[in-house]
Amino acid sequence: MNVARPFGLTLSTESARDIVGAAVRQAPADGVALVVTPNIDHIATIRRSPALAEAYKKAACIVCDGWPVQLYARFCGVPAARVTGCEITAELMRLAPYPFSQRLFFVVDSVTTSKAAEAWAACNGVESQVAVPPFGFERDAEYCVRLAETIREHRSTILIMAVGAPRSEVFVDSYRALLPPCWAFCVGQAVKVELGLVQRASSKWQSIGLEWLWRVLQEPSRLTKRYVAASVGFGYAVIEDQFRMLRESRS
């Protein structure tokens, strides 16, 4: 019997603690183990971004960050857990100092985030390095090569990509041949939340599945159009996926 793969993805049933625990115990034996955290925006983007679709195809672990993604997975019969990027980042950063030797590399969005990450590492005795790529870095192949080489020279075992999707995922997948064997977590703003630079919605908002609305209310001009487009794109993705599964069931 074929196991359903919503959106063609193999979704994780593990908890954030299990995923992070495996990462800190041992680096991948070979290559990069990419961890991605899809929400409705990511699923919508996959439809129009072959590079992001390829990154997801090669990912070592795919969790349901957004509750609509989890709901659809369960509709398809997949007992996927909901694990947010914030939960993964919290587990990862609160474990420090680590029981096993780890070398972290942060790729973040600003000097402010960089300084906060450096301060966190110093306080927790963590070997780390931080990079703040310029806007549009993903289109600059020379810069991306230098960044990948810097990550490799640091001998990074854990790479934390916090520059948003699809930039984070596509960078890791496109330059994985230059990167060291490491776990690469694409977690977006979750790093800023854990560092105290951005406030996360309260547990009440989270429990009723309206964390997205709380974020929109904080940044309406930036996020309203994005969430509307993501909702429409996600709806199309669900419809397309149902037709795909119907074709596969008949073949």
PDB file of C-alpha atoms in Angstrom:
ATOM      1  CA  MET A   1       0.000   0.000   0.000  1.00  0.00           C
ATOM      2  CA  ASN A   2       1.368   3.393  -0.988  1.00  0.00           C
ATOM      3  CA  VAL A   3       1.825   5.935   1.795  1.00  0.00           C
ATOM      4  CA  ALA A   4       0.297   9.323   1.010  1.00  0.00           C
ATOM      5  CA  ARG A   5       2.783  12.133   0.419  1.00  0.00           C
ATOM      6  CA  PRO A   6       0.961  15.472   0.672  1.00  0.00           C
ATOM      7  CA  PHE A   7       2.356  17.889  -1.937  1.00  0.00           C
ATOM      8  CA  GLY A   8       4.786  15.096  -2.856  1.00  0.00           C
ATOM      9  CA  LEU A   9       6.575  15.544   0.495  1.00  0.00           C
ATOM     10  CA  THR A  10       7.547  13.057   3.186  1.00  0.00           C
ATOM     11  CA  LEU A  11       6.437  14.876   6.328  1.00  0.00           C
ATOM     12  CA  SER A  12       8.019  14.230   9.703  1.00  0.00           C
ATOM     13  CA  THR A  13       6.110  12.760  12.652  1.00  0.00           C
ATOM     14  CA  GLU A  14       8.906  13.587  15.127  1.00  0.00           C
ATOM     15  CA  SER A  15       8.880  16.281  17.780  1.00  0.00           C
ATOM     16  CA  ALA A  16      11.175  19.306  17.826  1.00  0.00           C
ATOM     17  CA  ARG A  17      13.077  17.724  20.723  1.00  0.00           C
ATOM     18  CA  ASP A  18      13.667  14.507  18.773  1.00  0.00           C
ATOM     19  CA  ILE A  19      14.845  16.369  15.658  1.00  0.00           C
ATOM     20  CA  VAL A  20      17.221  18.635  17.553  1.00  0.00           C
ATOM     21  CA  GLY A  21      18.424  15.802  19.765  1.00  0.00           C
ATOM     22  CA  ALA A  22      19.512  13.825  16.716  1.00  0.00           C
ATOM     23  CA  ALA A  23      21.285  16.886  15.307  1.00  0.00           C
ATOM     24  CA  VAL A  24      23.331  17.692  18.402  1.00  0.00           C
ATOM     25  CA  ARG A  25      24.328  14.084  19.009  1.00  0.00           C
ATOM     26  CA  GLN A  26      25.960  13.559  15.644  1.00  0.00           C
ATOM     27  CA  ALA A  27      26.620  15.458  12.428  1.00  0.00           C
ATOM     28  CA  PRO A  28      25.570  13.764   9.187  1.00  0.00           C
ATOM     29  CA  ALA A  29      28.126  11.225   8.037  1.00  0.00           C
ATOM     30  CA  ASP A  30      28.191  12.731   4.570  1.00  0.00           C
ATOM     31  CA  GLY A  31      26.830  15.936   3.138  1.00  0.00           C
ATOM     32  CA  VAL A  32      24.216  18.357   4.427  1.00  0.00           C
ATOM     33  CA  ALA A  33      21.062  17.334   6.274  1.00  0.00           C
ATOM     34  CA  LEU A  34      18.576  20.070   5.397  1.00  0.00           C
ATOM     35  CA  VAL A  35      15.655  20.704   7.776  1.00  0.00           C
ATOM     36  CA  VAL A  36      12.778  22.755   6.349  1.00  0.00           C
ATOM     37  CA  THR A  37       9.674  24.142   8.035  1.00  0.00           C
ATOM     38  CA  PRO A  38       6.874  24.644   5.496  1.00  0.00           C
ATOM     39  CA  ASN A  39       3.917  26.923   6.129  1.00  0.00           C
ATOM     40  CA  ILE A  40       1.279  27.937   3.590  1.00  0.00           C
ATOM     41  CA  ASP A  41       3.600  30.549   2.072  1.00  0.00           C
ATOM     42  CA  HIS A  42       6.314  27.958   1.441  1.00  0.00           C
ATOM     43  CA  ILE A  43       3.843  25.511  -0.118  1.00  0.00           C
ATOM     44  CA  ALA A  44       2.510  28.268  -2.367  1.00  0.00           C
ATOM     45  CA  THR A  45       6.039  29.278  -3.362  1.00  0.00           C
ATOM     46  CA  ILE A  46       7.014  25.713  -4.292  1.00  0.00           C
ATOM     47  CA  ARG A  47       4.422  25.873  -7.091  1.00  0.00           C
ATOM     48  CA  ARG A  48       6.352  28.653  -8.867  1.00  0.00           C
ATOM     49  CA  SER A  49       9.927  28.011  -7.707  1.00  0.00           C
ATOM     50  CA  PRO A  50      11.627  24.924  -9.157  1.00  0.00           C
ATOM     51  CA  ALA A  51      14.709  25.699  -7.025  1.00  0.00           C
ATOM     52  CA  LEU A  52      12.694  25.584  -3.789  1.00  0.00           C
ATOM     53  CA  ALA A  53      10.897  22.433  -4.949  1.00  0.00           C
ATOM     54  CA  GLU A  54      14.284  20.797  -5.564  1.00  0.00           C
ATOM     55  CA  ALA A  55      15.528  21.829  -2.119  1.00  0.00           C
ATOM     56  CA  TYR A  56      12.459  20.286  -0.505  1.00  0.00           C
ATOM     57  CA  LYS A  57      12.922  17.137  -2.553  1.00  0.00           C
ATOM     58  CA  LYS A  58      16.414  16.679  -1.077  1.00  0.00           C
ATOM     59  CA  ALA A  59      15.559  17.726   2.485  1.00  0.00           C
ATOM     60  CA  ALA A  60      16.422  15.314   5.283  1.00  0.00           C
ATOM     61  CA  CYS A  61      13.510  16.450   7.451  1.00  0.00           C
ATOM     62  CA  ILE A  62      10.303  18.293   6.574  1.00  0.00           C
ATOM     63  CA  VAL A  63       8.058  19.431   9.423  1.00  0.00           C
ATOM     64  CA  CYS A  64       4.635  21.074   9.369  1.00  0.00           C
ATOM     65  CA  ASP A  65       5.230  24.594  10.614  1.00  0.00           C
ATOM     66  CA  GLY A  66       1.817  25.913   9.626  1.00  0.00           C
ATOM     67  CA  TRP A  67      -1.314  24.310  11.053  1.00  0.00           C
ATOM     68  CA  PRO A  68      -3.076  24.287   7.637  1.00  0.00           C
ATOM     69  CA  VAL A  69      -0.210  22.162   6.314  1.00  0.00           C
ATOM     70  CA  GLN A  70      -0.637  19.745   9.214  1.00  0.00           C
ATOM     71  CA  LEU A  71      -4.433  19.718   8.801  1.00  0.00           C
ATOM     72  CA  TYR A  72      -4.119  18.841   5.125  1.00  0.00           C
ATOM     73  CA  ALA A  73      -1.552  16.151   5.889  1.00  0.00           C
ATOM     74  CA  ARG A  74      -3.930  14.542   8.379  1.00  0.00           C
ATOM     75  CA  PHE A  75      -6.763  14.801   5.857  1.00  0.00           C
ATOM     76  CA  CYS A  76      -4.503  12.731   3.582  1.00  0.00           C
ATOM     77  CA  GLY A  77      -3.999  10.162   6.356  1.00  0.00           C
ATOM     78  CA  VAL A  78      -0.488  11.228   7.396  1.00  0.00           C
ATOM     79  CA  PRO A  79      -0.059  11.596  11.196  1.00  0.00           C
ATOM     80  CA  ALA A  80       2.310  14.527  10.805  1.00  0.00           C
ATOM     81  CA  ALA A  81       3.210  16.480  13.905  1.00  0.00           C
ATOM     82  CA  ARG A  82       3.056  20.265  13.970  1.00  0.00           C
ATOM     83  CA  VAL A  83       6.566  21.509  14.690  1.00  0.00           C
ATOM     84  CA  THR A  84       7.295  25.200  14.221  1.00  0.00           C
ATOM     85  CA  GLY A  85      10.579  26.838  13.391  1.00  0.00           C
ATOM     86  CA  CYS A  86      10.293  28.643  16.738  1.00  0.00           C
ATOM     87  CA  GLU A  87      10.066  25.323  18.596  1.00  0.00           C
ATOM     88  CA  ILE A  88      13.073  23.893  16.767  1.00  0.00           C
ATOM     89  CA  THR A  89      15.130  27.030  17.376  1.00  0.00           C
ATOM     90  CA  ALA A  90      14.161  27.147  21.040  1.00  0.00           C
ATOM     91  CA  GLU A  91      15.170  23.513  21.538  1.00  0.00           C
ATOM     92  CA  LEU A  92      18.433  24.063  19.689  1.00  0.00           C
ATOM     93  CA  MET A  93      19.522  27.261  21.414  1.00  0.00           C
ATOM     94  CA  ARG A  94      18.347  26.355  24.925  1.00  0.00           C
ATOM     95  CA  LEU A  95      20.417  23.170  24.892  1.00  0.00           C
ATOM     96  CA  ALA A  96      23.613  25.251  24.962  1.00  0.00           C
ATOM     97  CA  PRO A  97      26.229  24.631  26.217  1.00  0.00           C
ATOM     98  CA  TYR A  98      25.990  21.413  24.250  1.00  0.00           C
ATOM     99  CA  PRO A  99      26.780  17.946  25.635  1.00  0.00           C
ATOM    100  CA  PHE A 100      28.579  17.215  22.367  1.00  0.00           C
ATOM    101  CA  SER A 101      31.058  19.481  20.584  1.00  0.00           C
ATOM    102  CA  GLN A 102      29.204  21.738  18.154  1.00  0.00           C
ATOM    103  CA  ARG A 103      30.268  24.587  15.923  1.00  0.00           C
ATOM    104  CA  LEU A 104      27.359  26.819  14.917  1.00  0.00           C
ATOM    105  CA  PHE A 105      27.114  29.181  11.989  1.00  0.00           C
ATOM    106  CA  PHE A 106      24.307  31.762  11.807  1.00  0.00           C
ATOM    107  CA  VAL A 107      23.245  33.413   8.547  1.00  0.00           C
ATOM    108  CA  VAL A 108      21.026  36.301   9.655  1.00  0.00           C
ATOM    109  CA  ASP A 109      19.228  39.334   8.311  1.00  0.00           C
ATOM    110  CA  SER A 110      20.877  42.285  10.049  1.00  0.00           C
ATOM    111  CA  VAL A 111      23.756  43.589  12.122  1.00  0.00           C
ATOM    112  CA  THR A 112      21.386  43.811  15.111  1.00  0.00           C
ATOM    113  CA  THR A 113      20.585  40.112  14.853  1.00  0.00           C
ATOM    114  CA  SER A 114      24.266  39.336  14.311  1.00  0.00           C
ATOM    115  CA  LYS A 115      25.312  41.122  17.499  1.00  0.00           C
ATOM    116  CA  ALA A 116      22.586  39.392  19.500  1.00  0.00           C
ATOM    117  CA  ALA A 117      23.644  35.978  18.164  1.00  0.00           C
ATOM    118  CA  GLU A 118      27.279  36.678  18.987  1.00  0.00           C
ATOM    119  CA  ALA A 119      26.327  37.746  22.522  1.00  0.00           C
ATOM    120  CA  TRP A 120      24.247  34.580  22.972  1.00  0.00           C
ATOM    121  CA  ALA A 121      27.143  32.387  21.822  1.00  0.00           C
ATOM    122  CA  ALA A 122      29.606  34.139  24.152  1.00  0.00           C
ATOM    123  CA  CYS A 123      27.271  33.755  27.144  1.00  0.00           C
ATOM    124  CA  ASN A 124      26.747  30.064  26.442  1.00  0.00           C
ATOM    125  CA  GLY A 125      30.297  29.090  25.519  1.00  0.00           C
ATOM    126  CA  VAL A 126      29.358  28.119  21.970  1.00  0.00           C
ATOM    127  CA  GLU A 127      31.845  28.151  19.100  1.00  0.00           C
ATOM    128  CA  SER A 128      30.042  30.169  16.469  1.00  0.00           C
ATOM    129  CA  GLN A 129      30.358  32.541  13.567  1.00  0.00           C
ATOM    130  CA  VAL A 130      27.783  34.875  12.027  1.00  0.00           C
ATOM    131  CA  ALA A 131      27.267  36.239   8.520  1.00  0.00           C
ATOM    132  CA  VAL A 132      24.913  38.999   7.369  1.00  0.00           C
ATOM    133  CA  PRO A 133      24.502  38.612   3.595  1.00  0.00           C
ATOM    134  CA  PRO A 134      23.487  41.657   1.551  1.00  0.00           C
ATOM    135  CA  PHE A 135      19.998  42.010   0.131  1.00  0.00           C
ATOM    136  CA  GLY A 136      19.664  39.874  -2.984  1.00  0.00           C
ATOM    137  CA  PHE A 137      22.704  37.743  -2.103  1.00  0.00           C
ATOM    138  CA  GLU A 138      21.015  34.656  -3.517  1.00  0.00           C
ATOM    139  CA  ARG A 139      21.449  36.112  -7.018  1.00  0.00           C
ATOM    140  CA  ASP A 140      25.179  36.743  -6.521  1.00  0.00           C
ATOM    141  CA  ALA A 141      26.930  33.453  -7.249  1.00  0.00           C
ATOM    142  CA  GLU A 142      30.365  34.758  -6.259  1.00  0.00           C
ATOM    143  CA  TYR A 143      29.113  35.887  -2.868  1.00  0.00           C
ATOM    144  CA  CYS A 144      27.271  32.593  -2.306  1.00  0.00           C
ATOM    145  CA  VAL A 145      30.436  30.618  -3.056  1.00  0.00           C
ATOM    146  CA  ARG A 146      32.404  32.740  -0.580  1.00  0.00           C
ATOM    147  CA  LEU A 147      29.705  32.307   2.060  1.00  0.00           C
ATOM    148  CA  ALA A 148      29.621  28.535   1.583  1.00  0.00           C
ATOM    149  CA  GLU A 149      33.422  28.388   1.812  1.00  0.00           C
ATOM    150  CA  THR A 150      33.376  30.483   5.007  1.00  0.00           C
ATOM    151  CA  ILE A 151      30.854  28.087   6.528  1.00  0.00           C
ATOM    152  CA  ARG A 152      33.071  25.158   5.545  1.00  0.00           C
ATOM    153  CA  GLU A 153      36.249  26.794   6.879  1.00  0.00           C
ATOM    154  CA  HIS A 154      34.518  27.321  10.221  1.00  0.00           C
ATOM    155  CA  ARG A 155      33.960  23.536  10.291  1.00  0.00           C
ATOM    156  CA  SER A 156      30.328  24.162  11.090  1.00  0.00           C
ATOM    157  CA  THR A 157      28.293  21.240  12.400  1.00  0.00           C
ATOM    158  CA  ILE A 158      25.034  23.198  12.695  1.00  0.00           C
ATOM    159  CA  LEU A 159      24.043  25.853  10.156  1.00  0.00           C
ATOM    160  CA  ILE A 160      21.164  28.138  11.113  1.00  0.00           C
ATOM    161  CA  MET A 161      19.676  29.910   8.111  1.00  0.00           C
ATOM    162  CA  ALA A 162      17.576  32.866   9.239  1.00  0.00           C
ATOM    163  CA  VAL A 163      17.147  34.949   6.085  1.00  0.00           C
ATOM    164  CA  GLY A 164      13.722  33.677   5.052  1.00  0.00           C
ATOM    165  CA  ALA A 165      12.317  31.389   2.379  1.00  0.00           C
ATOM    166  CA  PRO A 166      13.113  30.547  -0.324  1.00  0.00           C
ATOM    167  CA  ARG A 167      16.561  32.150   0.057  1.00  0.00           C
ATOM    168  CA  SER A 168      17.678  29.947   2.954  1.00  0.00           C
ATOM    169  CA  GLU A 169      16.599  26.640   1.489  1.00  0.00           C
ATOM    170  CA  VAL A 170      17.783  27.381  -2.042  1.00  0.00           C
ATOM    171  CA  PHE A 171      21.212  28.551  -0.839  1.00  0.00           C
ATOM    172  CA  VAL A 172      21.804  25.374   1.157  1.00  0.00           C
ATOM    173  CA  ASP A 173      20.656  23.103  -1.647  1.00  0.00           C
ATOM    174  CA  SER A 174      22.483  24.961  -4.419  1.00  0.00           C
ATOM    175  CA  TYR A 175      25.827  25.069  -2.602  1.00  0.00           C
ATOM    176  CA  ARG A 176      25.655  21.860  -0.588  1.00  0.00           C
ATOM    177  CA  ALA A 177      28.702  20.509  -2.427  1.00  0.00           C
ATOM    178  CA  LEU A 178      30.778  23.326  -0.888  1.00  0.00           C
ATOM    179  CA  LEU A 179      29.328  23.038   2.595  1.00  0.00           C
ATOM    180  CA  PRO A 180      30.705  20.788   5.356  1.00  0.00           C
ATOM    181  CA  PRO A 181      28.739  17.813   6.692  1.00  0.00           C
ATOM    182  CA  CYS A 182      26.245  19.620   8.924  1.00  0.00           C
ATOM    183  CA  TRP A 183      22.626  20.004   9.914  1.00  0.00           C
ATOM    184  CA  ALA A 184      21.123  23.034   8.184  1.00  0.00           C
ATOM    185  CA  PHE A 185      18.033  24.465   9.866  1.00  0.00           C
ATOM    186  CA  CYS A 186      15.979  26.949   7.833  1.00  0.00           C
ATOM    187  CA  VAL A 187      13.990  28.749  10.518  1.00  0.00           C
ATOM    188  CA  GLY A 188      13.439  32.337   9.367  1.00  0.00           C
ATOM    189  CA  GLN A 189      12.486  34.828  12.079  1.00  0.00           C
ATOM    190  CA  ALA A 190      12.573  32.165  14.785  1.00  0.00           C
ATOM    191  CA  VAL A 191      16.155  33.123  15.634  1.00  0.00           C
ATOM    192  CA  LYS A 192      15.084  36.717  16.286  1.00  0.00           C
ATOM    193  CA  VAL A 193      12.254  35.448  18.486  1.00  0.00           C
ATOM    194  CA  GLU A 194      14.622  33.302  20.542  1.00  0.00           C
ATOM    195  CA  LEU A 195      17.106  36.161  20.866  1.00  0.00           C
ATOM    196  CA  GLY A 196      14.358  38.440  22.140  1.00  0.00           C
ATOM    197  CA  LEU A 197      14.415  40.783  19.148  1.00  0.00           C
ATOM    198  CA  VAL A 198      10.897  39.913  17.985  1.00  0.00           C
ATOM    199  CA  GLN A 199       7.939  39.077  20.195  1.00  0.00           C
ATOM    200  CA  ARG A 200       6.054  35.884  19.413  1.00  0.00           C
ATOM    201  CA  ALA A 201       2.301  35.654  19.748  1.00  0.00           C
ATOM    202  CA  SER A 202       1.074  34.523  23.155  1.00  0.00           C
ATOM    203  CA  SER A 203       0.176  30.903  23.804  1.00  0.00           C
ATOM    204  CA  LYS A 204      -3.508  31.882  23.583  1.00  0.00           C
ATOM    205  CA  TRP A 205      -3.111  33.064  19.981  1.00  0.00           C
ATOM    206  CA  GLN A 206      -1.030  29.986  19.180  1.00  0.00           C
ATOM    207  CA  SER A 207      -3.533  27.555  20.719  1.00  0.00           C
ATOM    208  CA  ILE A 208      -6.382  28.751  18.477  1.00  0.00           C
ATOM    209  CA  GLY A 209      -4.233  28.763  15.343  1.00  0.00           C
ATOM    210  CA  LEU A 210      -4.221  32.546  14.895  1.00  0.00           C
ATOM    211  CA  GLU A 211      -0.553  33.295  15.341  1.00  0.00           C
ATOM    212  CA  TRP A 212      -0.519  34.356  11.671  1.00  0.00           C
ATOM    213  CA  LEU A 213      -3.211  36.984  12.392  1.00  0.00           C
ATOM    214  CA  TRP A 214      -1.217  38.317  15.344  1.00  0.00           C
ATOM    215  CA  ARG A 215       1.783  38.755  13.040  1.00  0.00           C
ATOM    216  CA  VAL A 216      -0.331  40.555  10.444  1.00  0.00           C
ATOM    217  CA  LEU A 217      -1.600  42.958  13.108  1.00  0.00           C
ATOM    218  CA  GLN A 218       2.011  43.729  14.066  1.00  0.00           C
ATOM    219  CA  GLU A 219       3.123  44.419  10.469  1.00  0.00           C
ATOM    220  CA  PRO A 220      -0.029  44.974   8.362  1.00  0.00           C
ATOM    221  CA  SER A 221       1.636  46.862   5.518  1.00  0.00           C
ATOM    222  CA  ARG A 222       4.250  44.150   4.968  1.00  0.00           C
ATOM    223  CA  LEU A 223       2.305  40.977   5.684  1.00  0.00           C
ATOM    224  CA  THR A 224      -1.323  41.475   4.628  1.00  0.00           C
ATOM    225  CA  LYS A 225      -0.708  41.140   0.883  1.00  0.00           C
ATOM    226  CA  ARG A 226       1.773  38.316   1.480  1.00  0.00           C
ATOM    227  CA  TYR A 227      -0.678  36.255   3.555  1.00  0.00           C
ATOM    228  CA  VAL A 228      -3.537  36.790   1.100  1.00  0.00           C
ATOM    229  CA  ALA A 229      -1.334  35.611  -1.787  1.00  0.00           C
ATOM    230  CA  ALA A 230      -0.069  32.676   0.278  1.00  0.00           C
ATOM    231  CA  SER A 231      -3.619  31.604   1.180  1.00  0.00           C
ATOM    232  CA  VAL A 232      -4.697  31.626  -2.459  1.00  0.00           C
ATOM    233  CA  GLY A 233      -1.531  29.810  -3.549  1.00  0.00           C
ATOM    234  CA  PHE A 234      -1.977  27.202  -0.835  1.00  0.00           C
ATOM    235  CA  GLY A 235      -5.563  26.613  -1.929  1.00  0.00           C
ATOM    236  CA  TYR A 236      -4.411  26.017  -5.512  1.00  0.00           C
ATOM    237  CA  ALA A 237      -1.668  23.698  -4.233  1.00  0.00           C
ATOM    238  CA  VAL A 238      -4.217  21.605  -2.332  1.00  0.00           C
ATOM    239  CA  ILE A 239      -6.457  21.290  -5.397  1.00  0.00           C
ATOM    240  CA  GLU A 240      -3.531  20.358  -7.637  1.00  0.00           C
ATOM    241  CA  ASP A 241      -2.309  17.838  -5.083  1.00  0.00           C
ATOM    242  CA  GLN A 242      -5.713  16.151  -4.865  1.00  0.00           C
ATOM    243  CA  PHE A 243      -5.769  15.737  -8.661  1.00  0.00           C
ATOM    244  CA  ARG A 244      -2.191  14.399  -8.544  1.00  0.00           C
ATOM    245  CA  MET A 245      -3.078  11.786  -5.939  1.00  0.00           C
ATOM    246  CA  LEU A 246      -6.214  10.840  -7.879  1.00  0.00           C
ATOM    247  CA  ARG A 247      -4.141  10.257 -11.041  1.00  0.00           C
ATOM    248  CA  GLU A 248      -1.603   8.205  -9.115  1.00  0.00           C
ATOM    249  CA  SER A 249      -4.325   6.064  -7.532  1.00  0.00           C
ATOM    250  CA  ARG A 250      -5.679   5.216 -11.005  1.00  0.00           C
ATOM    251  CA  SER A 251      -2.305   4.373 -12.530  1.00  0.00           C
TER     252      SER A 251
END
